[in-house]
PDB file of C-alpha atoms in Angstrom:
ATOM      1  CA  UNK G 101      -1.124  11.301  36.461  1.00  0.00           C
ATOM      2  CA  UNK G 102      -4.176  13.512  36.999  1.00  0.00           C
ATOM      3  CA  UNK G 103      -6.884  12.733  39.521  1.00  0.00           C
ATOM      4  CA  UNK G 104      -8.864   9.761  38.298  1.00  0.00           C
ATOM      5  CA  UNK G 105     -12.443  10.405  37.263  1.00  0.00           C
ATOM      6  CA  UNK G 106     -14.792   8.527  39.655  1.00  0.00           C
ATOM      7  CA  UNK G 107     -16.607   6.845  36.759  1.00  0.00           C
ATOM      8  CA  UNK G 108     -13.273   5.702  35.291  1.00  0.00           C
ATOM      9  CA  UNK G 109     -12.325   4.386  38.738  1.00  0.00           C
ATOM     10  CA  UNK G 110     -15.595   2.443  38.927  1.00  0.00           C
ATOM     11  CA  UNK G 111     -15.044   1.061  35.409  1.00  0.00           C
ATOM     12  CA  UNK G 112     -11.687  -0.389  36.447  1.00  0.00           C
ATOM     13  CA  UNK G 113     -13.196  -1.917  39.602  1.00  0.00           C
ATOM     14  CA  UNK G 114     -16.070  -3.360  37.572  1.00  0.00           C
ATOM     15  CA  UNK G 115     -13.632  -5.067  35.208  1.00  0.00           C
ATOM     16  CA  UNK G 116     -11.450  -6.310  38.077  1.00  0.00           C
ATOM     17  CA  UNK G 117     -14.514  -7.795  39.787  1.00  0.00           C
ATOM     18  CA  UNK G 118     -15.501  -9.548  36.560  1.00  0.00           C
ATOM     19  CA  UNK G 119     -12.103 -10.976  35.676  1.00  0.00           C
ATOM     20  CA  UNK G 120      -9.471 -10.319  38.342  1.00  0.00           C
ATOM     21  CA  UNK G 121      -6.473  -8.025  38.135  1.00  0.00           C
ATOM     22  CA  UNK G 122      -3.976 -10.158  36.206  1.00  0.00           C
ATOM     23  CA  UNK G 123      -2.591  -8.488  33.112  1.00  0.00           C
ATOM     24  CA  UNK G 124      -3.174  -8.922  30.096  1.00  0.00           C
ATOM     25  CA  UNK G 125      -6.440 -10.754  30.880  1.00  0.00           C
ATOM     26  CA  UNK G 126      -7.750  -7.619  32.603  1.00  0.00           C
ATOM     27  CA  UNK G 127      -6.918  -5.526  29.541  1.00  0.00           C
ATOM     28  CA  UNK G 128      -8.867  -7.978  27.377  1.00  0.00           C
ATOM     29  CA  UNK G 129     -11.800  -7.728  29.785  1.00  0.00           C
ATOM     30  CA  UNK G 130     -11.679  -3.919  29.734  1.00  0.00           C
ATOM     31  CA  UNK G 131     -11.777  -3.979  25.929  1.00  0.00           C
ATOM     32  CA  UNK G 132     -14.634  -6.519  25.944  1.00  0.00           C
ATOM     33  CA  UNK G 133     -16.658  -4.438  28.408  1.00  0.00           C
ATOM     34  CA  UNK G 134     -16.058  -1.224  26.443  1.00  0.00           C
ATOM     35  CA  UNK G 135     -16.778  -2.880  23.105  1.00  0.00           C
ATOM     36  CA  UNK G 136     -20.098  -4.218  24.366  1.00  0.00           C
ATOM     37  CA  UNK G 137     -20.910  -1.137  26.453  1.00  0.00           C
ATOM     38  CA  UNK G 138     -21.513  -3.305  29.509  1.00  0.00           C
ATOM     39  CA  UNK G 139     -20.576  -0.659  32.072  1.00  0.00           C
ATOM     40  CA  UNK G 140     -23.154   2.145  32.217  1.00  0.00           C
ATOM     41  CA  UNK G 141     -23.462   2.000  28.424  1.00  0.00           C
ATOM     42  CA  UNK G 142     -19.965   3.474  27.981  1.00  0.00           C
ATOM     43  CA  UNK G 143     -17.890   2.606  24.924  1.00  0.00           C
ATOM     44  CA  UNK G 144     -14.304   3.324  23.894  1.00  0.00           C
ATOM     45  CA  UNK G 145     -14.861   7.003  23.027  1.00  0.00           C
ATOM     46  CA  UNK G 146     -16.804   7.638  26.236  1.00  0.00           C
ATOM     47  CA  UNK G 147     -14.078   6.048  28.346  1.00  0.00           C
ATOM     48  CA  UNK G 148     -11.383   8.007  26.522  1.00  0.00           C
ATOM     49  CA  UNK G 149     -13.181  11.234  27.502  1.00  0.00           C
ATOM     50  CA  UNK G 150     -13.089  10.038  31.120  1.00  0.00           C
ATOM     51  CA  UNK G 151      -9.348   9.383  30.969  1.00  0.00           C
ATOM     52  CA  UNK G 152      -9.197   5.690  30.061  1.00  0.00           C
ATOM     53  CA  UNK G 153      -7.552   4.995  26.747  1.00  0.00           C
ATOM     54  CA  UNK G 154      -7.482   1.367  25.712  1.00  0.00           C
ATOM     55  CA  UNK G 155      -5.207   2.018  22.749  1.00  0.00           C
ATOM     56  CA  UNK G 156      -1.861   0.262  22.857  1.00  0.00           C
ATOM     57  CA  UNK G 157      -0.039   3.570  22.423  1.00  0.00           C
ATOM     58  CA  UNK G 158      -1.287   4.614  25.887  1.00  0.00           C
ATOM     59  CA  UNK G 159      -1.050   1.224  27.568  1.00  0.00           C
ATOM     60  CA  UNK G 160       1.463   2.365  30.206  1.00  0.00           C
ATOM     61  CA  UNK G 161      -0.981   5.012  31.481  1.00  0.00           C
ATOM     62  CA  UNK G 162      -3.749   2.416  31.604  1.00  0.00           C
ATOM     63  CA  UNK G 163      -1.548  -0.014  33.542  1.00  0.00           C
ATOM     64  CA  UNK G 164      -0.638   2.714  36.053  1.00  0.00           C
ATOM     65  CA  UNK G 165      -4.319   3.579  36.471  1.00  0.00           C
ATOM     66  CA  UNK G 166      -5.223  -0.054  37.120  1.00  0.00           C
ATOM     67  CA  UNK G 167      -2.364  -0.364  39.620  1.00  0.00           C
ATOM     68  CA  UNK G 168      -3.573   2.724  41.509  1.00  0.00           C
ATOM     69  CA  UNK G 169      -7.203   1.574  41.622  1.00  0.00           C
ATOM     70  CA  UNK G 170      -6.375  -1.979  42.685  1.00  0.00           C
ATOM     71  CA  UNK G 171      -3.920  -0.737  45.334  1.00  0.00           C
ATOM     72  CA  UNK G 172      -6.633   1.551  46.740  1.00  0.00           C
ATOM     73  CA  UNK G 173      -9.102  -1.339  46.741  1.00  0.00           C
ATOM     74  CA  UNK G 174      -6.622  -3.614  48.519  1.00  0.00           C
ATOM     75  CA  UNK G 175      -5.800  -0.873  51.027  1.00  0.00           C
ATOM     76  CA  UNK G 176      -9.483  -0.362  51.794  1.00  0.00           C
ATOM     77  CA  UNK G 177      -9.913  -4.070  52.531  1.00  0.00           C
ATOM     78  CA  UNK G 178      -6.777  -4.093  54.668  1.00  0.00           C
ATOM     79  CA  UNK G 179      -8.060  -1.144  56.709  1.00  0.00           C
ATOM     80  CA  UNK G 180     -11.446  -2.852  57.201  1.00  0.00           C
ATOM     81  CA  UNK G 181      -9.733  -6.027  58.404  1.00  0.00           C
ATOM     82  CA  UNK G 182      -7.581  -4.026  60.828  1.00  0.00           C
ATOM     83  CA  UNK G 183     -10.562  -2.004  62.084  1.00  0.00           C
ATOM     84  CA  UNK G 184     -12.698  -5.089  62.716  1.00  0.00           C
ATOM     85  CA  UNK G 185      -9.858  -6.809  64.590  1.00  0.00           C
ATOM     86  CA  UNK G 186      -9.601  -3.918  67.067  1.00  0.00           C
TER      87      UNK G 186
END
């Protein structure tokens, strides 16, 4: 997968913060947010241009993207916990 656009990355984090990372509830939240343009006014077409397709034909790519973003987020928290314990 290509490097993730920073805005796309932030969109995923925004949706995770709103609803958690459990699938398919997160997918529903991503669609809700895009449909109502709740994140920076971006809709489906805007997100597609940034590399996030919410169509079911590309769902595997979307799942991989979410996994990468949430793993990075978890890793960042783990590093902070380790750093503060030192």
